[in-house]
PDB file of C-alpha atoms in Angstrom:
ATOM      1  CA  ASP A   1      -7.041  10.884   9.305  1.00 81.00           C
ATOM      2  CA  SER A   2      -5.799   7.495   9.609  1.00 85.00           C
ATOM      3  CA  GLY A   3      -3.913   7.801  13.126  1.00 92.00           C
ATOM      4  CA  VAL A   4      -0.852   6.465  11.720  1.00 96.00           C
ATOM      5  CA  THR A   5       1.820   9.520  12.315  1.00 96.00           C
ATOM      6  CA  GLN A   6       4.933   9.742  10.288  1.00 97.00           C
ATOM      7  CA  THR A   7       7.862  11.961  11.074  1.00 97.00           C
ATOM      8  CA  PRO A   8       9.827  13.687   9.063  1.00 97.00           C
ATOM      9  CA  LYS A   9       7.158  14.344   6.064  1.00 96.00           C
ATOM     10  CA  HIS A  10       9.961  15.380   4.208  1.00 96.00           C
ATOM     11  CA  LEU A  11      13.793  15.197   4.289  1.00 97.00           C
ATOM     12  CA  ILE A  12      16.545  16.151   2.166  1.00 97.00           C
ATOM     13  CA  THR A  13      19.838  15.112   2.596  1.00 97.00           C
ATOM     14  CA  ALA A  14      23.401  13.625   0.584  1.00 97.00           C
ATOM     15  CA  THR A  15      24.787  10.411  -0.512  1.00 97.00           C
ATOM     16  CA  GLY A  16      26.481   8.780   2.278  1.00 97.00           C
ATOM     17  CA  GLN A  17      24.508   9.769   5.047  1.00 98.00           C
ATOM     18  CA  ARG A  18      21.953   8.180   7.207  1.00 98.00           C
ATOM     19  CA  VAL A  19      18.753   8.898   8.107  1.00 98.00           C
ATOM     20  CA  THR A  20      16.195   7.803  10.836  1.00 98.00           C
ATOM     21  CA  LEU A  21      12.482   7.748   9.811  1.00 98.00           C
ATOM     22  CA  ARG A  22       9.367   7.207  12.681  1.00 98.00           C
ATOM     23  CA  CYS A  23       5.783   5.990  12.709  1.00 98.00           C
ATOM     24  CA  SER A  24       3.317   5.717  15.556  1.00 98.00           C
ATOM     25  CA  PRO A  25       0.727   3.204  14.720  1.00 96.00           C
ATOM     26  CA  ARG A  26      -3.180   3.543  15.095  1.00 95.00           C
ATOM     27  CA  SER A  27      -3.697   3.316  18.927  1.00 93.00           C
ATOM     28  CA  GLY A  28      -4.389  -0.488  19.780  1.00 89.00           C
ATOM     29  CA  ASP A  29      -2.278  -2.046  16.492  1.00 92.00           C
ATOM     30  CA  LEU A  30       0.273  -4.297  17.043  1.00 91.00           C
ATOM     31  CA  SER A  31       1.224  -4.862  13.556  1.00 91.00           C
ATOM     32  CA  VAL A  32       3.876  -2.059  11.894  1.00 93.00           C
ATOM     33  CA  TYR A  33       4.463  -2.555   7.934  1.00 93.00           C
ATOM     34  CA  TRP A  34       7.322  -0.682   6.029  1.00 95.00           C
ATOM     35  CA  TYR A  35       7.087   0.385   2.329  1.00 94.00           C
ATOM     36  CA  GLN A  36       8.982   2.309  -0.342  1.00 95.00           C
ATOM     37  CA  GLN A  37       7.486   4.089  -3.053  1.00 92.00           C
ATOM     38  CA  SER A  38       9.310   4.976  -6.039  1.00 89.00           C
ATOM     39  CA  LEU A  39       8.540   5.995  -9.327  1.00 79.00           C
ATOM     40  CA  ASP A  40      10.130   2.987 -11.176  1.00 75.00           C
ATOM     41  CA  GLN A  41       9.179   0.428  -8.616  1.00 75.00           C
ATOM     42  CA  GLY A  42       6.178   1.277  -7.229  1.00 82.00           C
ATOM     43  CA  LEU A  43       5.134   0.251  -3.670  1.00 88.00           C
ATOM     44  CA  GLN A  44       7.702  -2.326  -2.365  1.00 90.00           C
ATOM     45  CA  PHE A  45       7.015  -3.868   0.888  1.00 90.00           C
ATOM     46  CA  LEU A  46      10.043  -3.534   3.036  1.00 94.00           C
ATOM     47  CA  ILE A  47       9.574  -5.134   6.678  1.00 93.00           C
ATOM     48  CA  GLN A  48       6.814  -6.123   8.849  1.00 91.00           C
ATOM     49  CA  TYR A  49       6.895  -6.160  12.827  1.00 92.00           C
ATOM     50  CA  TYR A  50       4.426  -7.835  15.510  1.00 90.00           C
ATOM     51  CA  ASN A  51       4.348  -6.791  18.668  1.00 92.00           C
ATOM     52  CA  GLY A  52       8.593  -5.882  18.675  1.00 93.00           C
ATOM     53  CA  GLU A  53       9.580  -8.731  16.552  1.00 93.00           C
ATOM     54  CA  GLU A  54      10.368  -8.738  12.886  1.00 92.00           C
ATOM     55  CA  ARG A  55       7.652 -11.088  11.102  1.00 87.00           C
ATOM     56  CA  ALA A  56       8.461 -10.616   7.695  1.00 86.00           C
ATOM     57  CA  LYS A  57      10.860  -9.304   5.256  1.00 89.00           C
ATOM     58  CA  GLY A  58      10.767  -8.107   1.825  1.00 88.00           C
ATOM     59  CA  ASN A  59      12.839  -6.261  -0.767  1.00 83.00           C
ATOM     60  CA  ILE A  60      14.935  -4.148   2.082  1.00 93.00           C
ATOM     61  CA  LEU A  61      18.681  -3.446   1.524  1.00 95.00           C
ATOM     62  CA  GLU A  62      21.364  -4.420   3.961  1.00 96.00           C
ATOM     63  CA  ARG A  63      21.648  -0.807   4.401  1.00 97.00           C
ATOM     64  CA  PHE A  64      18.343  -0.397   5.649  1.00 97.00           C
ATOM     65  CA  SER A  65      17.072  -1.776   8.975  1.00 97.00           C
ATOM     66  CA  ALA A  66      14.131  -1.232  11.521  1.00 97.00           C
ATOM     67  CA  GLN A  67      12.818  -2.145  14.447  1.00 97.00           C
ATOM     68  CA  GLN A  68       9.839  -1.808  16.650  1.00 97.00           C
ATOM     69  CA  PHE A  69       9.751  -0.142  20.006  1.00 97.00           C
ATOM     70  CA  PRO A  70       7.873  -1.412  23.374  1.00 96.00           C
ATOM     71  CA  ASP A  71       5.865   1.400  22.884  1.00 95.00           C
ATOM     72  CA  LEU A  72       4.934  -0.034  19.412  1.00 96.00           C
ATOM     73  CA  HIS A  73       5.993   2.987  17.712  1.00 97.00           C
ATOM     74  CA  SER A  74       8.667   1.947  14.951  1.00 98.00           C
ATOM     75  CA  GLU A  75      12.008   3.424  13.129  1.00 98.00           C
ATOM     76  CA  LEU A  76      13.614   2.527  10.050  1.00 98.00           C
ATOM     77  CA  ASN A  77      16.944   3.594   9.745  1.00 98.00           C
ATOM     78  CA  LEU A  78      18.745   4.494   6.343  1.00 98.00           C
ATOM     79  CA  SER A  79      22.476   3.978   5.883  1.00 97.00           C
ATOM     80  CA  SER A  80      24.862   4.840   3.090  1.00 97.00           C
ATOM     81  CA  LEU A  81      22.583   6.704   1.661  1.00 97.00           C
ATOM     82  CA  GLU A  82      22.618   6.595  -2.245  1.00 97.00           C
ATOM     83  CA  LEU A  83      20.612   8.766  -5.268  1.00 96.00           C
ATOM     84  CA  GLY A  84      18.128   5.511  -6.065  1.00 94.00           C
ATOM     85  CA  ASP A  85      16.837   5.877  -1.872  1.00 96.00           C
ATOM     86  CA  SER A  86      15.448   8.859  -2.945  1.00 96.00           C
ATOM     87  CA  ALA A  87      11.469   7.540  -2.255  1.00 96.00           C
ATOM     88  CA  LEU A  88       8.386   7.997  -0.395  1.00 95.00           C
ATOM     89  CA  TYR A  89       8.293   6.126   2.519  1.00 97.00           C
ATOM     90  CA  PHE A  90       5.338   4.619   4.281  1.00 96.00           C
ATOM     91  CA  CYS A  91       4.402   3.377   7.531  1.00 96.00           C
ATOM     92  CA  ALA A  92       0.986   1.271   7.991  1.00 94.00           C
ATOM     93  CA  SER A  93      -0.301  -0.349  10.698  1.00 93.00           C
ATOM     94  CA  SER A  94      -2.954  -2.930  11.420  1.00 89.00           C
ATOM     95  CA  VAL A  95      -4.597  -4.725  14.397  1.00 81.00           C
ATOM     96  CA  ALA A  96      -2.755  -8.403  14.979  1.00 65.00           C
ATOM     97  CA  GLN A  97      -3.924 -10.236  12.273  1.00 56.00           C
ATOM     98  CA  GLY A  98      -7.318  -9.004  11.378  1.00 49.00           C
ATOM     99  CA  ALA A  99     -10.188 -10.890   9.749  1.00 49.00           C
ATOM    100  CA  THR A 100      -9.585  -8.158   6.650  1.00 63.00           C
ATOM    101  CA  GLY A 101      -5.746  -7.391   6.717  1.00 66.00           C
ATOM    102  CA  GLU A 102      -6.549  -3.775   6.318  1.00 80.00           C
ATOM    103  CA  LEU A 103      -3.549  -1.482   6.739  1.00 87.00           C
ATOM    104  CA  PHE A 104      -4.270   1.702   7.734  1.00 90.00           C
ATOM    105  CA  PHE A 105      -1.353   3.620   6.076  1.00 92.00           C
ATOM    106  CA  GLY A 106       0.185   6.551   7.124  1.00 94.00           C
ATOM    107  CA  GLU A 107       1.088  10.445   4.777  1.00 93.00           C
ATOM    108  CA  GLY A 108       4.634   9.343   4.170  1.00 95.00           C
ATOM    109  CA  SER A 109       8.065  10.307   4.708  1.00 97.00           C
ATOM    110  CA  ARG A 110       9.414  11.797   1.529  1.00 96.00           C
ATOM    111  CA  LEU A 111      13.573  11.139   1.214  1.00 97.00           C
ATOM    112  CA  THR A 112      15.077  12.993  -1.154  1.00 97.00           C
ATOM    113  CA  VAL A 113      19.067  12.000  -1.432  1.00 97.00           C
ATOM    114  CA  LEU A 114      21.299  14.927  -3.361  1.00 96.00           C
TER     115      LEU A 114
ATOM    116  CA  GLY B   1       5.673 -16.080  -6.966  1.00 50.00           C
ATOM    117  CA  GLU B   2       3.753 -12.535  -6.280  1.00 62.00           C
ATOM    118  CA  ASP B   3       3.249 -10.342  -8.920  1.00 80.00           C
ATOM    119  CA  VAL B   4       0.416  -8.042  -9.574  1.00 88.00           C
ATOM    120  CA  GLU B   5      -0.087  -5.964 -12.724  1.00 90.00           C
ATOM    121  CA  GLN B   6      -2.767  -2.852 -13.647  1.00 93.00           C
ATOM    122  CA  SER B   7      -2.813  -0.511 -16.369  1.00 89.00           C
ATOM    123  CA  LEU B   8      -0.943   2.455 -15.890  1.00 90.00           C
ATOM    124  CA  PHE B   9      -3.504   4.821 -16.685  1.00 95.00           C
ATOM    125  CA  LEU B  10      -7.557   5.839 -17.269  1.00 96.00           C
ATOM    126  CA  SER B  11      -9.107   9.276 -18.276  1.00 97.00           C
ATOM    127  CA  VAL B  12     -12.880   9.365 -18.197  1.00 97.00           C
ATOM    128  CA  ARG B  13     -15.185  11.971 -18.079  1.00 97.00           C
ATOM    129  CA  GLU B  14     -17.220  12.895 -15.077  1.00 97.00           C
ATOM    130  CA  GLY B  15     -20.892  11.125 -15.029  1.00 97.00           C
ATOM    131  CA  ASP B  16     -19.051   8.052 -17.249  1.00 97.00           C
ATOM    132  CA  SER B  17     -17.980   4.437 -15.250  1.00 97.00           C
ATOM    133  CA  SER B  18     -14.907   3.680 -14.816  1.00 97.00           C
ATOM    134  CA  VAL B  19     -13.548   0.520 -14.836  1.00 97.00           C
ATOM    135  CA  ILE B  20     -10.048  -0.109 -13.884  1.00 97.00           C
ATOM    136  CA  ASN B  21      -8.229  -4.015 -13.800  1.00 96.00           C
ATOM    137  CA  CYS B  22      -5.807  -5.820 -12.119  1.00 95.00           C
ATOM    138  CA  THR B  23      -4.517  -9.156 -12.891  1.00 93.00           C
ATOM    139  CA  TYR B  24      -2.228 -11.638 -10.446  1.00 88.00           C
ATOM    140  CA  THR B  25      -0.494 -14.318 -10.321  1.00 82.00           C
ATOM    141  CA  ASP B  26      -0.346 -15.727  -6.820  1.00 76.00           C
ATOM    142  CA  SER B  27      -3.765 -18.724  -6.627  1.00 71.00           C
ATOM    143  CA  SER B  28      -3.286 -18.676  -3.365  1.00 74.00           C
ATOM    144  CA  SER B  29      -4.229 -15.469  -2.606  1.00 70.00           C
ATOM    145  CA  THR B  30      -6.898 -14.961   0.217  1.00 77.00           C
ATOM    146  CA  TYR B  31      -7.936 -11.423   0.309  1.00 85.00           C
ATOM    147  CA  LEU B  32      -7.815  -8.857  -2.823  1.00 90.00           C
ATOM    148  CA  TYR B  33      -7.870  -5.608  -1.921  1.00 92.00           C
ATOM    149  CA  TRP B  34      -8.297  -1.516  -3.986  1.00 95.00           C
ATOM    150  CA  TYR B  35      -6.897   0.792  -2.271  1.00 95.00           C
ATOM    151  CA  LYS B  36      -6.882   4.852  -3.398  1.00 95.00           C
ATOM    152  CA  GLN B  37      -4.066   7.186  -3.086  1.00 93.00           C
ATOM    153  CA  GLU B  38      -4.946  10.657  -3.212  1.00 92.00           C
ATOM    154  CA  PRO B  39      -1.791  13.676  -4.066  1.00 86.00           C
ATOM    155  CA  GLY B  40       0.140  13.984  -1.093  1.00 82.00           C
ATOM    156  CA  ALA B  41      -1.241  11.147   0.909  1.00 85.00           C
ATOM    157  CA  GLY B  42      -1.061   7.673   2.338  1.00 87.00           C
ATOM    158  CA  LEU B  43      -3.432   4.832   0.557  1.00 91.00           C
ATOM    159  CA  GLN B  44      -6.679   4.458   1.666  1.00 92.00           C
ATOM    160  CA  LEU B  45      -8.827   1.231   1.789  1.00 91.00           C
ATOM    161  CA  LEU B  46     -11.405   1.147  -0.469  1.00 93.00           C
ATOM    162  CA  THR B  47     -13.044  -2.428  -0.567  1.00 92.00           C
ATOM    163  CA  TYR B  48     -11.539  -5.644  -0.530  1.00 90.00           C
ATOM    164  CA  ILE B  49     -13.461  -8.531  -1.554  1.00 90.00           C
ATOM    165  CA  PHE B  50     -12.732 -12.264  -0.248  1.00 87.00           C
ATOM    166  CA  SER B  51     -11.312 -14.915  -2.603  1.00 84.00           C
ATOM    167  CA  ASN B  52     -14.014 -17.247  -2.676  1.00 85.00           C
ATOM    168  CA  MET B  53     -16.649 -14.351  -3.772  1.00 87.00           C
ATOM    169  CA  ASP B  54     -17.276 -13.305  -7.263  1.00 91.00           C
ATOM    170  CA  MET B  55     -18.340 -10.126  -7.010  1.00 94.00           C
ATOM    171  CA  LYS B  56     -18.791  -6.859  -3.792  1.00 93.00           C
ATOM    172  CA  GLN B  57     -21.090  -4.151  -4.557  1.00 94.00           C
ATOM    173  CA  ASP B  58     -20.154  -1.252  -2.282  1.00 91.00           C
ATOM    174  CA  GLN B  59     -22.518   2.215  -3.052  1.00 94.00           C
ATOM    175  CA  ARG B  60     -20.944   3.179  -6.445  1.00 96.00           C
ATOM    176  CA  LEU B  61     -18.034   0.300  -6.064  1.00 96.00           C
ATOM    177  CA  THR B  62     -18.124  -3.129  -8.041  1.00 97.00           C
ATOM    178  CA  VAL B  63     -15.698  -5.283  -7.381  1.00 96.00           C
ATOM    179  CA  LEU B  64     -15.308  -8.391  -9.634  1.00 96.00           C
ATOM    180  CA  LEU B  65     -12.898 -11.371  -9.168  1.00 94.00           C
ATOM    181  CA  ASN B  66     -12.398 -13.752 -12.079  1.00 92.00           C
ATOM    182  CA  LYS B  67     -10.401 -16.171  -9.991  1.00 89.00           C
ATOM    183  CA  LYS B  68      -9.861 -18.563 -13.327  1.00 89.00           C
ATOM    184  CA  ASP B  69      -8.254 -15.728 -15.406  1.00 90.00           C
ATOM    185  CA  LYS B  70      -6.952 -14.240 -11.790  1.00 90.00           C
ATOM    186  CA  HIS B  71      -8.466 -11.245 -12.716  1.00 93.00           C
ATOM    187  CA  LEU B  72     -10.055  -8.441 -10.558  1.00 94.00           C
ATOM    188  CA  SER B  73     -11.524  -5.021 -11.727  1.00 96.00           C
ATOM    189  CA  LEU B  74     -13.077  -2.026  -9.866  1.00 97.00           C
ATOM    190  CA  ARG B  75     -16.248  -0.494 -11.535  1.00 97.00           C
ATOM    191  CA  ILE B  76     -16.654   3.049 -10.104  1.00 97.00           C
ATOM    192  CA  ALA B  77     -20.420   4.148 -10.919  1.00 97.00           C
ATOM    193  CA  ASP B  78     -20.860   8.098 -11.870  1.00 97.00           C
ATOM    194  CA  THR B  79     -17.187   9.001 -11.586  1.00 97.00           C
ATOM    195  CA  GLN B  80     -16.560  12.372 -10.110  1.00 96.00           C
ATOM    196  CA  THR B  81     -13.676  14.398 -10.163  1.00 95.00           C
ATOM    197  CA  GLY B  82     -13.108  13.765  -6.787  1.00 94.00           C
ATOM    198  CA  ASP B  83     -12.503  10.737  -7.925  1.00 96.00           C
ATOM    199  CA  SER B  84      -9.189  11.187  -9.355  1.00 96.00           C
ATOM    200  CA  ALA B  85      -5.978   9.478  -7.938  1.00 96.00           C
ATOM    201  CA  ILE B  86      -3.987   6.731  -8.136  1.00 95.00           C
ATOM    202  CA  TYR B  87      -5.704   3.261  -7.791  1.00 97.00           C
ATOM    203  CA  PHE B  88      -3.999   0.299  -6.347  1.00 95.00           C
ATOM    204  CA  CYS B  89      -5.172  -3.233  -6.363  1.00 93.00           C
ATOM    205  CA  ALA B  90      -3.260  -5.718  -3.814  1.00 91.00           C
ATOM    206  CA  GLU B  91      -3.630  -9.136  -2.755  1.00 87.00           C
ATOM    207  CA  SER B  92      -2.679 -10.796   0.414  1.00 82.00           C
ATOM    208  CA  MET B  93      -2.301 -14.612   1.475  1.00 70.00           C
ATOM    209  CA  VAL B  94      -2.886 -16.549   5.066  1.00 62.00           C
ATOM    210  CA  GLY B  95      -1.725 -15.068   7.703  1.00 59.00           C
ATOM    211  CA  PHE B  96      -1.666 -11.061   6.138  1.00 57.00           C
ATOM    212  CA  GLN B  97       2.058 -11.162   6.941  1.00 62.00           C
ATOM    213  CA  LYS B  98       2.313  -8.109   3.915  1.00 74.00           C
ATOM    214  CA  LEU B  99      -0.044  -6.866   0.741  1.00 83.00           C
ATOM    215  CA  VAL B 100       1.652  -7.137  -2.539  1.00 85.00           C
ATOM    216  CA  PHE B 101       0.582  -4.122  -4.557  1.00 90.00           C
ATOM    217  CA  GLY B 102       0.077  -3.586  -7.947  1.00 91.00           C
ATOM    218  CA  THR B 103       1.783  -0.478 -10.062  1.00 89.00           C
ATOM    219  CA  GLY B 104      -1.235   1.524  -9.534  1.00 93.00           C
ATOM    220  CA  THR B 105      -3.381   3.169 -12.064  1.00 95.00           C
ATOM    221  CA  ARG B 106      -3.766   6.908 -12.549  1.00 95.00           C
ATOM    222  CA  LEU B 107      -7.385   7.530 -13.301  1.00 97.00           C
ATOM    223  CA  LEU B 108      -8.007  11.290 -13.983  1.00 97.00           C
ATOM    224  CA  VAL B 109     -12.002  12.517 -14.216  1.00 97.00           C
ATOM    225  CA  SER B 110     -12.080  15.450 -16.209  1.00 95.00           C
ATOM    226  CA  PRO B 111     -15.393  17.772 -16.190  1.00 92.00           C
TER     227      PRO B 111
END
């Protein structure tokens, strides 16, 4: 158990809909990262938050947004969903900027868009 | 730019050694990592190496880094069926703002 909790574990929805994925980081971790894992694109970095503020942005679509709340949990919002958004979405957390940069991953939220 | 590449698949017999290879393009990488992903689970850090090191050994795991060729390898000695998983290499740069992951190598260990 990594200590990172993601909900829901599975989600099935239709094209055009909007979903919210939730992540609770490990106790004490200030940084939260979102990654998308799909069969054709591998593991892609989406966005990072540190103590409530956006710190780095990757290949995140404009239809997607995220935020980190004062209690440090984070949400990833996916809107106007398309078939190609079907993927496993991982959240990871880390201490501020630790010596090794180790990330602790949740078990992921599997999104299926029909 | 950032690009990390791995071979997609490796099959070995139980008890043999496995060697998983990775190439990266960004010479400013600070740390290089190996993560393991078992079915239905998230990624778990196996080991990491700082970019000024050539080798790191951790029990059955040996990491070799060739900075000149930008090549990283993970050797698993006495591979067990429980080692069957997808192995990702990853690199990070100063500030550890994000990790860039390779495509992953699926290791299948047969009895």
